[in-house]
mmCIF file of C-alpha atoms in Angstrom:
data_model
loop_
_atom_site.group_PDB
_atom_site.id
_atom_site.type_symbol
_atom_site.label_atom_id
_atom_site.label_comp_id
_atom_site.label_asym_id
_atom_site.label_seq_id
_atom_site.Cartn_x
_atom_site.Cartn_y
_atom_site.Cartn_z
ATOM 1 C CA UNK G 22 178.505 130.083 174.536
ATOM 2 C CA UNK G 23 175.431 131.829 173.217
ATOM 3 C CA UNK G 24 172.038 130.573 174.340
ATOM 4 C CA UNK G 25 170.540 131.529 170.990
ATOM 5 C CA UNK G 26 170.610 129.773 167.666
ATOM 6 C CA UNK G 27 172.178 131.646 164.786
ATOM 7 C CA UNK G 28 170.451 131.409 161.453
ATOM 8 C CA UNK G 29 171.818 128.449 159.499
ATOM 9 C CA UNK G 30 170.318 129.285 156.087
ATOM 10 C CA UNK G 31 171.170 131.932 153.555
ATOM 11 C CA UNK G 32 169.043 135.082 153.871
ATOM 12 C CA UNK G 33 168.328 135.165 150.122
ATOM 13 C CA UNK G 34 167.241 131.496 150.133
ATOM 14 C CA UNK G 35 165.157 132.147 153.202
ATOM 15 C CA UNK G 36 163.430 135.117 151.573
ATOM 16 C CA UNK G 37 162.597 133.068 148.505
ATOM 17 C CA UNK G 38 161.329 130.242 150.681
ATOM 18 C CA UNK G 39 159.012 132.558 152.581
ATOM 19 C CA UNK G 40 157.790 133.963 149.310
ATOM 20 C CA UNK G 41 156.797 130.440 148.267
ATOM 21 C CA UNK G 42 155.257 129.491 151.611
ATOM 22 C CA UNK G 43 153.440 132.680 152.478
ATOM 23 C CA UNK G 44 152.875 134.337 149.101
ATOM 24 C CA UNK G 45 154.750 137.429 150.250
ATOM 25 C CA UNK G 46 157.305 139.314 148.182
ATOM 26 C CA UNK G 47 160.406 139.750 150.319
ATOM 27 C CA UNK G 48 163.606 141.349 149.146
ATOM 28 C CA UNK G 49 166.779 139.483 150.018
ATOM 29 C CA UNK G 50 168.486 142.483 151.626
ATOM 30 C CA UNK G 51 166.065 143.989 154.064
ATOM 31 C CA UNK G 52 163.094 141.779 154.963
ATOM 32 C CA UNK G 53 164.838 139.784 157.683
ATOM 33 C CA UNK G 54 162.258 138.156 159.889
ATOM 34 C CA UNK G 55 161.410 135.373 162.287
ATOM 35 C CA UNK G 56 160.603 132.259 160.293
ATOM 36 C CA UNK G 57 157.317 131.488 161.989
ATOM 37 C CA UNK G 58 155.615 130.975 158.625
ATOM 38 C CA UNK G 59 157.951 128.079 157.878
ATOM 39 C CA UNK G 60 157.280 124.509 158.856
ATOM 40 C CA UNK G 61 160.591 124.200 160.704
ATOM 41 C CA UNK G 62 161.747 125.915 163.887
ATOM 42 C CA UNK G 63 164.651 127.773 162.268
ATOM 43 C CA UNK G 64 164.841 131.550 162.372
ATOM 44 C CA UNK G 65 166.211 134.187 160.045
ATOM 45 C CA UNK G 66 168.727 136.812 161.068
ATOM 46 C CA UNK G 67 167.406 140.289 161.888
ATOM 47 C CA UNK G 68 170.087 142.816 160.857
ATOM 48 C CA UNK G 69 169.938 146.374 162.086
ATOM 49 C CA UNK G 70 168.587 149.123 159.874
ATOM 50 C CA UNK G 71 168.864 152.838 160.655
ATOM 51 C CA UNK G 72 165.629 154.796 160.742
ATOM 52 C CA UNK G 73 165.975 158.626 160.681
ATOM 53 C CA UNK G 74 163.401 159.833 163.188
ATOM 54 C CA UNK G 75 165.623 161.836 165.555
ATOM 55 C CA UNK G 76 168.551 164.245 165.360
ATOM 56 C CA UNK G 77 170.469 164.514 168.709
ATOM 57 C CA UNK G 78 173.877 162.887 169.082
ATOM 58 C CA UNK G 79 175.454 160.776 171.831
ATOM 59 C CA UNK G 80 178.380 158.412 172.253
ATOM 60 C CA UNK G 81 177.510 155.284 174.268
ATOM 61 C CA UNK G 82 180.513 153.373 175.613
ATOM 62 C CA UNK G 83 179.236 149.918 174.599
ATOM 63 C CA UNK G 84 178.088 148.509 171.288
ATOM 64 C CA UNK G 85 174.743 146.731 171.060
ATOM 65 C CA UNK G 86 176.268 143.264 171.001
ATOM 66 C CA UNK G 87 177.829 144.028 174.396
ATOM 67 C CA UNK G 88 174.473 144.837 175.998
ATOM 68 C CA UNK G 89 173.055 141.389 176.614
ATOM 69 C CA UNK G 90 169.616 140.437 175.411
ATOM 70 C CA UNK G 91 166.058 141.656 175.001
ATOM 71 C CA UNK G 92 162.943 139.597 175.692
ATOM 72 C CA UNK G 93 159.898 140.443 173.580
ATOM 73 C CA UNK G 94 156.565 139.170 172.278
ATOM 74 C CA UNK G 95 156.075 137.822 168.770
ATOM 75 C CA UNK G 96 152.440 138.583 167.982
ATOM 76 C CA UNK G 97 150.427 136.822 165.297
ATOM 77 C CA UNK G 98 152.229 133.498 165.076
ATOM 78 C CA UNK G 99 151.256 130.120 166.506
ATOM 79 C CA UNK G 100 150.444 130.415 169.344
ATOM 80 C CA UNK G 101 149.270 133.990 168.668
ATOM 81 C CA UNK G 102 151.732 135.499 171.169
ATOM 82 C CA UNK G 103 154.999 133.921 172.326
ATOM 83 C CA UNK G 104 157.974 135.155 174.342
ATOM 84 C CA UNK G 105 161.266 135.323 172.478
ATOM 85 C CA UNK G 106 164.679 136.593 173.523
ATOM 86 C CA UNK G 107 167.255 138.061 171.172
ATOM 87 C CA UNK G 108 170.729 139.475 171.461
ATOM 88 C CA UNK G 109 170.607 143.251 171.796
ATOM 89 C CA UNK G 110 171.895 143.688 168.246
ATOM 90 C CA UNK G 111 169.071 141.501 166.880
ATOM 91 C CA UNK G 112 171.428 138.925 165.353
ATOM 92 C CA UNK G 113 170.599 135.868 167.476
ATOM 93 C CA UNK G 114 167.288 134.861 169.024
ATOM 94 C CA UNK G 115 165.140 131.988 170.232
ATOM 95 C CA UNK G 116 161.628 131.098 171.416
ATOM 96 C CA UNK G 117 161.326 130.745 175.212
ATOM 97 C CA UNK G 118 157.683 129.676 175.528
ATOM 98 C CA UNK G 119 157.117 127.735 172.291
ATOM 99 C CA UNK G 120 153.681 126.026 172.270
ATOM 100 C CA UNK G 121 152.576 126.882 175.792
ATOM 101 C CA UNK G 122 149.722 129.255 175.046
ATOM 102 C CA UNK G 123 149.537 133.012 174.559
ATOM 103 C CA UNK G 124 151.997 135.036 176.644
ATOM 104 C CA UNK G 125 152.678 138.716 177.274
ATOM 105 C CA UNK G 126 154.537 141.401 179.224
ATOM 106 C CA UNK G 127 157.860 139.699 180.034
ATOM 107 C CA UNK G 128 159.803 141.218 182.943
ATOM 108 C CA UNK G 129 163.346 140.257 183.968
ATOM 109 C CA UNK G 130 164.458 139.824 187.555
ATOM 110 C CA UNK G 131 167.270 142.225 188.481
ATOM 111 C CA UNK G 132 169.890 139.480 188.313
ATOM 112 C CA UNK G 133 168.679 138.518 184.843
ATOM 113 C CA UNK G 134 168.005 134.890 185.768
ATOM 114 C CA UNK G 135 164.176 134.872 185.937
ATOM 115 C CA UNK G 136 161.359 136.210 183.759
ATOM 116 C CA UNK G 137 157.879 136.993 185.062
ATOM 117 C CA UNK G 138 155.146 137.079 182.438
ATOM 118 C CA UNK G 139 151.438 136.739 181.747
ATOM 119 C CA UNK G 140 149.997 133.674 180.077
ATOM 120 C CA UNK G 141 146.554 132.666 178.875
ATOM 121 C CA UNK G 142 147.346 128.931 179.033
ATOM 122 C CA UNK G 143 144.634 128.406 181.674
ATOM 123 C CA UNK G 144 141.952 130.451 179.926
ATOM 124 C CA UNK G 145 142.695 133.870 181.455
ATOM 125 C CA UNK G 146 145.841 136.019 181.808
ATOM 126 C CA UNK G 147 147.516 134.758 184.982
ATOM 127 C CA UNK G 148 150.962 135.489 186.375
ATOM 128 C CA UNK G 149 153.829 133.053 185.752
ATOM 129 C CA UNK G 150 157.586 132.960 186.074
ATOM 130 C CA UNK G 151 160.305 130.941 184.342
ATOM 131 C CA UNK G 152 164.068 130.820 184.252
ATOM 132 C CA UNK G 153 166.192 132.550 181.655
ATOM 133 C CA UNK G 154 166.161 129.519 179.357
ATOM 134 C CA UNK G 155 162.356 129.287 179.331
ATOM 135 C CA UNK G 156 162.245 126.254 181.640
ATOM 136 C CA UNK G 157 161.073 125.690 185.238
ATOM 137 C CA UNK G 158 157.789 127.478 184.544
ATOM 138 C CA UNK G 159 155.430 127.944 187.471
ATOM 139 C CA UNK G 160 152.250 129.892 188.038
ATOM 140 C CA UNK G 161 152.145 132.541 190.749
ATOM 141 C CA UNK G 162 148.969 131.790 192.761
ATOM 142 C CA UNK G 163 147.013 135.006 192.280
ATOM 143 C CA UNK G 164 143.409 133.915 191.726
ATOM 144 C CA UNK G 165 142.286 136.839 189.560
ATOM 145 C CA UNK G 166 143.377 137.798 186.022
ATOM 146 C CA UNK G 167 146.370 140.092 185.659
ATOM 147 C CA UNK G 168 147.279 142.665 183.027
ATOM 148 C CA UNK G 169 149.942 145.127 181.909
ATOM 149 C CA UNK G 170 153.586 145.624 182.758
ATOM 150 C CA UNK G 171 155.163 144.277 185.923
ATOM 151 C CA UNK G 172 158.489 144.543 187.709
ATOM 152 C CA UNK G 173 160.784 142.876 190.222
ATOM 153 C CA UNK G 174 162.190 144.253 193.451
ATOM 154 C CA UNK G 175 165.981 144.695 193.292
ATOM 155 C CA UNK G 176 166.547 141.768 195.670
ATOM 156 C CA UNK G 177 164.396 139.461 193.531
ATOM 157 C CA UNK G 178 162.040 138.590 196.381
ATOM 158 C CA UNK G 179 158.932 140.422 195.159
ATOM 159 C CA UNK G 180 157.075 141.026 191.902
ATOM 160 C CA UNK G 181 154.851 144.074 191.502
ATOM 161 C CA UNK G 182 151.988 143.607 189.051
ATOM 162 C CA UNK G 183 148.448 144.643 188.108
ATOM 163 C CA UNK G 184 145.524 142.475 189.147
ATOM 164 C CA UNK G 185 141.765 142.829 188.867
ATOM 165 C CA UNK G 186 140.189 143.457 192.273
ATOM 166 C CA UNK G 187 136.606 143.734 193.452
ATOM 167 C CA UNK G 188 134.444 145.929 191.241
ATOM 168 C CA UNK G 189 136.591 145.069 188.195
ATOM 169 C CA UNK G 190 139.061 147.890 188.837
ATOM 170 C CA UNK G 191 142.773 147.335 188.313
ATOM 171 C CA UNK G 192 144.874 147.367 191.472
ATOM 172 C CA UNK G 193 148.618 147.140 191.961
ATOM 173 C CA UNK G 194 149.829 144.223 194.050
ATOM 174 C CA UNK G 195 153.104 142.777 195.238
ATOM 175 C CA UNK G 196 153.791 139.107 195.848
ATOM 176 C CA UNK G 197 156.669 137.495 197.692
ATOM 177 C CA UNK G 198 157.880 134.797 195.288
ATOM 178 C CA UNK G 199 159.001 132.571 198.190
ATOM 179 C CA UNK G 200 156.209 132.930 200.762
ATOM 180 C CA UNK G 201 153.534 133.895 198.169
ATOM 181 C CA UNK G 202 152.304 136.663 200.482
ATOM 182 C CA UNK G 203 150.138 139.160 198.565
ATOM 183 C CA UNK G 204 149.781 142.875 199.302
ATOM 184 C CA UNK G 205 147.380 145.305 197.613
ATOM 185 C CA UNK G 206 149.191 148.637 197.325
ATOM 186 C CA UNK G 207 146.546 150.876 195.776
ATOM 187 C CA UNK G 208 143.105 149.934 197.174
ATOM 188 C CA UNK G 209 141.035 152.484 195.264
ATOM 189 C CA UNK G 210 138.410 152.446 192.481
ATOM 190 C CA UNK G 211 140.809 153.964 189.935
ATOM 191 C CA UNK G 212 142.453 152.098 187.081
ATOM 192 C CA UNK G 213 146.046 151.502 188.239
ATOM 193 C CA UNK G 214 148.504 149.626 186.009
ATOM 194 C CA UNK G 215 152.034 149.256 184.566
ATOM 195 C CA UNK G 216 153.960 149.173 187.868
ATOM 196 C CA UNK G 217 157.753 149.009 187.828
ATOM 197 C CA UNK G 218 160.120 148.917 190.805
ATOM 198 C CA UNK G 219 162.946 151.441 191.007
ATOM 199 C CA UNK G 220 166.424 149.854 190.900
ATOM 200 C CA UNK G 221 167.299 151.454 194.251
ATOM 201 C CA UNK G 222 164.274 149.739 195.816
ATOM 202 C CA UNK G 223 162.614 152.866 197.204
ATOM 203 C CA UNK G 224 159.813 153.668 194.730
ATOM 204 C CA UNK G 225 157.298 152.120 192.360
ATOM 205 C CA UNK G 226 156.329 154.005 189.207
ATOM 206 C CA UNK G 227 152.918 153.261 187.710
ATOM 207 C CA UNK G 228 150.091 154.650 185.575
ATOM 208 C CA UNK G 229 146.701 155.616 186.999
ATOM 209 C CA UNK G 230 143.516 157.448 186.025
ATOM 210 C CA UNK G 231 142.721 158.407 189.634
ATOM 211 C CA UNK G 232 142.642 162.100 188.667
ATOM 212 C CA UNK G 233 140.785 161.628 185.375
ATOM 213 C CA UNK G 234 143.144 160.923 182.464
ATOM 214 C CA UNK G 235 145.756 158.202 182.924
ATOM 215 C CA UNK G 236 149.095 159.663 184.082
ATOM 216 C CA UNK G 237 152.450 158.566 185.526
ATOM 217 C CA UNK G 238 152.816 158.410 189.317
ATOM 218 C CA UNK G 239 155.355 157.199 191.834
ATOM 219 C CA UNK G 240 154.661 155.809 195.291
ATOM 220 C CA UNK G 241 156.558 154.218 198.133
ATOM 221 C CA UNK G 242 156.856 150.451 197.986
ATOM 222 C CA UNK G 243 154.147 150.109 200.643
ATOM 223 C CA UNK G 244 151.699 152.107 198.488
ATOM 224 C CA UNK G 245 151.951 155.358 200.449
ATOM 225 C CA UNK G 246 152.675 158.897 199.215
ATOM 226 C CA UNK G 247 151.568 158.627 195.595
ATOM 227 C CA UNK G 248 152.927 161.572 193.584
ATOM 228 C CA UNK G 249 151.645 162.591 190.151
ATOM 229 C CA UNK G 250 154.486 163.242 187.687
ATOM 230 C CA UNK G 251 152.688 163.972 184.401
ATOM 231 C CA UNK G 252 149.597 165.965 183.471
ATOM 232 C CA UNK G 253 149.017 165.355 179.770
ATOM 233 C CA UNK G 254 145.574 165.995 178.251
ATOM 234 C CA UNK G 255 145.568 162.614 176.467
ATOM 235 C CA UNK G 256 147.405 160.619 179.092
ATOM 236 C CA UNK G 257 150.730 158.854 179.698
ATOM 237 C CA UNK G 258 151.565 155.253 180.508
ATOM 238 C CA UNK G 259 154.181 152.450 180.495
ATOM 239 C CA UNK G 260 156.908 153.886 182.778
ATOM 240 C CA UNK G 261 160.344 152.263 183.049
ATOM 241 C CA UNK G 262 163.168 153.262 185.424
ATOM 242 C CA UNK G 263 166.701 153.972 184.282
ATOM 243 C CA UNK G 264 169.282 151.670 185.929
ATOM 244 C CA UNK G 265 170.482 154.438 188.271
ATOM 245 C CA UNK G 266 166.869 155.219 189.323
ATOM 246 C CA UNK G 267 167.341 158.865 188.347
ATOM 247 C CA UNK G 268 165.116 158.901 185.249
ATOM 248 C CA UNK G 269 161.883 157.378 183.983
ATOM 249 C CA UNK G 270 161.103 156.623 180.348
ATOM 250 C CA UNK G 271 157.411 156.572 179.415
ATOM 251 C CA UNK G 272 154.947 157.052 176.564
ATOM 252 C CA UNK G 273 152.224 159.681 176.081
ATOM 253 C CA UNK G 274 149.271 159.671 173.709
ATOM 254 C CA UNK G 275 149.159 162.278 170.939
ATOM 255 C CA UNK G 276 145.714 161.511 169.547
ATOM 256 C CA UNK G 277 146.353 158.968 166.830
ATOM 257 C CA UNK G 278 149.735 157.797 168.106
ATOM 258 C CA UNK G 279 152.147 158.012 171.051
ATOM 259 C CA UNK G 280 155.594 159.458 171.763
ATOM 260 C CA UNK G 281 158.341 158.294 174.136
ATOM 261 C CA UNK G 282 159.769 160.711 176.707
ATOM 262 C CA UNK G 283 162.213 160.664 179.579
ATOM 263 C CA UNK G 284 162.029 162.728 182.750
ATOM 264 C CA UNK G 285 163.776 162.922 186.085
ATOM 265 C CA UNK G 286 162.353 160.717 188.822
ATOM 266 C CA UNK G 287 160.615 163.769 190.322
ATOM 267 C CA UNK G 288 158.899 164.640 187.017
ATOM 268 C CA UNK G 289 161.240 167.483 186.049
ATOM 269 C CA UNK G 290 163.266 167.947 182.830
ATOM 270 C CA UNK G 291 160.938 166.103 180.517
ATOM 271 C CA UNK G 292 162.495 165.379 177.109
ATOM 272 C CA UNK G 293 160.888 163.969 173.968
ATOM 273 C CA UNK G 294 162.944 161.229 172.317
ATOM 274 C CA UNK G 295 160.840 161.066 169.165
ATOM 275 C CA UNK G 296 159.967 164.570 168.039
ATOM 276 C CA UNK G 297 156.243 165.275 167.761
ATOM 277 C CA UNK G 298 153.255 164.676 165.546
ATOM 278 C CA UNK G 299 150.488 162.169 164.965
ATOM 279 C CA UNK G 300 152.512 160.138 162.468
ATOM 280 C CA UNK G 301 154.729 158.625 165.178
ATOM 281 C CA UNK G 302 153.690 155.729 167.387
ATOM 282 C CA UNK G 303 156.294 154.608 169.912
ATOM 283 C CA UNK G 304 155.591 152.913 173.227
ATOM 284 C CA UNK G 305 156.768 150.400 175.829
ATOM 285 C CA UNK G 306 160.258 151.836 176.493
ATOM 286 C CA UNK G 307 162.848 149.647 178.231
ATOM 287 C CA UNK G 308 166.295 150.837 179.364
ATOM 288 C CA UNK G 309 169.505 148.947 178.654
ATOM 289 C CA UNK G 310 171.488 147.735 181.667
ATOM 290 C CA UNK G 311 174.039 150.552 181.379
ATOM 291 C CA UNK G 312 171.429 153.264 180.763
ATOM 292 C CA UNK G 313 172.910 154.242 177.404
ATOM 293 C CA UNK G 314 169.977 153.090 175.252
ATOM 294 C CA UNK G 315 166.233 152.543 175.213
ATOM 295 C CA UNK G 316 164.419 149.739 173.403
ATOM 296 C CA UNK G 317 160.833 150.388 172.326
ATOM 297 C CA UNK G 318 158.055 149.229 170.036
ATOM 298 C CA UNK G 319 157.295 151.458 167.067
ATOM 299 C CA UNK G 320 154.631 151.353 164.352
ATOM 300 C CA UNK G 321 155.186 152.915 160.944
ATOM 301 C CA UNK G 322 152.501 151.135 158.922
ATOM 302 C CA UNK G 323 150.148 149.961 161.671
ATOM 303 C CA UNK G 324 152.278 146.917 162.535
ATOM 304 C CA UNK G 325 154.773 147.220 165.359
ATOM 305 C CA UNK G 326 158.444 146.252 165.464
ATOM 306 C CA UNK G 327 161.207 146.649 168.020
ATOM 307 C CA UNK G 328 163.791 149.424 167.769
ATOM 308 C CA UNK G 329 166.571 150.745 169.974
ATOM 309 C CA UNK G 330 167.899 154.283 170.289
ATOM 310 C CA UNK G 331 170.425 156.153 172.367
ATOM 311 C CA UNK G 332 169.042 157.521 175.612
ATOM 312 C CA UNK G 333 168.851 161.004 174.062
ATOM 313 C CA UNK G 334 166.779 159.766 171.105
ATOM 314 C CA UNK G 335 169.628 159.599 168.582
ATOM 315 C CA UNK G 336 170.890 156.681 166.486
ATOM 316 C CA UNK G 337 167.607 154.826 166.036
ATOM 317 C CA UNK G 338 168.109 151.218 164.906
ATOM 318 C CA UNK G 339 165.447 148.758 163.828
ATOM 319 C CA UNK G 340 165.942 145.256 165.258
ATOM 320 C CA UNK G 341 162.945 143.377 163.829
ATOM 321 C CA UNK G 342 160.923 143.474 160.634
ATOM 322 C CA UNK G 343 158.088 140.939 160.700
ATOM 323 C CA UNK G 344 155.351 143.036 159.081
ATOM 324 C CA UNK G 345 155.611 141.305 155.680
ATOM 325 C CA UNK G 346 154.227 138.158 157.322
ATOM 326 C CA UNK G 347 151.453 140.034 159.112
ATOM 327 C CA UNK G 348 153.291 139.603 162.428
ATOM 328 C CA UNK G 349 154.376 142.098 165.073
ATOM 329 C CA UNK G 350 157.094 142.262 167.708
ATOM 330 C CA UNK G 351 156.076 144.139 170.849
ATOM 331 C CA UNK G 352 156.792 144.672 174.560
ATOM 332 C CA UNK G 353 160.615 144.672 174.644
ATOM 333 C CA UNK G 354 162.236 144.009 178.024
ATOM 334 C CA UNK G 355 165.980 144.574 178.246
ATOM 335 C CA UNK G 356 167.782 142.136 180.535
ATOM 336 C CA UNK G 357 169.158 144.152 183.495
ATOM 337 C CA UNK G 358 172.374 142.133 183.878
ATOM 338 C CA UNK G 359 174.494 141.897 180.728
ATOM 339 C CA UNK G 360 177.719 140.354 182.048
#
């Protein structure tokens, strides 16, 4: 049985209702959005919509509705940022954090049963975890504010995350979720962030400005042997490992926007998934559990929504469309286990 609630009201009626409540003109066919402007807790269906921004072709073996679920942030509602989860085809979804304060950067455990995330419910962004249903929430006792992406070790015993250390620099830490033992992996004055653990357990990818502009690096899980993988003039960030640990998806700045790439785990064979130019703005890539697709946030009019595409950049599909309400959906995190 699905954990999500399907929309129980007609899309046309819902569009008209939003028009009355929010003063926004919404067409019945395409403006399918989360109903956070309504006074009830019901949600509208988000159908897929093709967006022609890439040309390559591929043939994934699974359809989107066979690829589990995606956690993400709804930005601009009440509270201003909440964690939702939706089916990978965007048809069903639900709010996991509800009225518990601003939240960000959800990260699934490898077995898909836990979500680590940031929350401002105690006045600063601290690290929390909850189960898949949004219950059993507990704070991870790291005394300083945290920021950016995080990741779990494959065995589910550790979380790697970014915390503010002495001198207000960002450092990368790990914490044992059982013993609560903390380890600082980076210990330098640079700005280190966006760590993610490789699925084979051997490496951590992260972003750092230790050589000037922020770039993608990998290091051993004890913090040793940091290797620089990118050298872009405007910087790269937000790495995410493919499920087989052979590739890394990431984003690079273009000036006014950003583009998503993939590369081998050693930095070779870099491929753009989004073409080029300052009119594109894609970031925060997240691989599907079978490695066939990448979810990402993308801005066309200044407001971001969540899309998915094949791992070669083809077949781009829009999952959310909340811009008409002045909302955004950001920071997608694909659940690693989809069975």
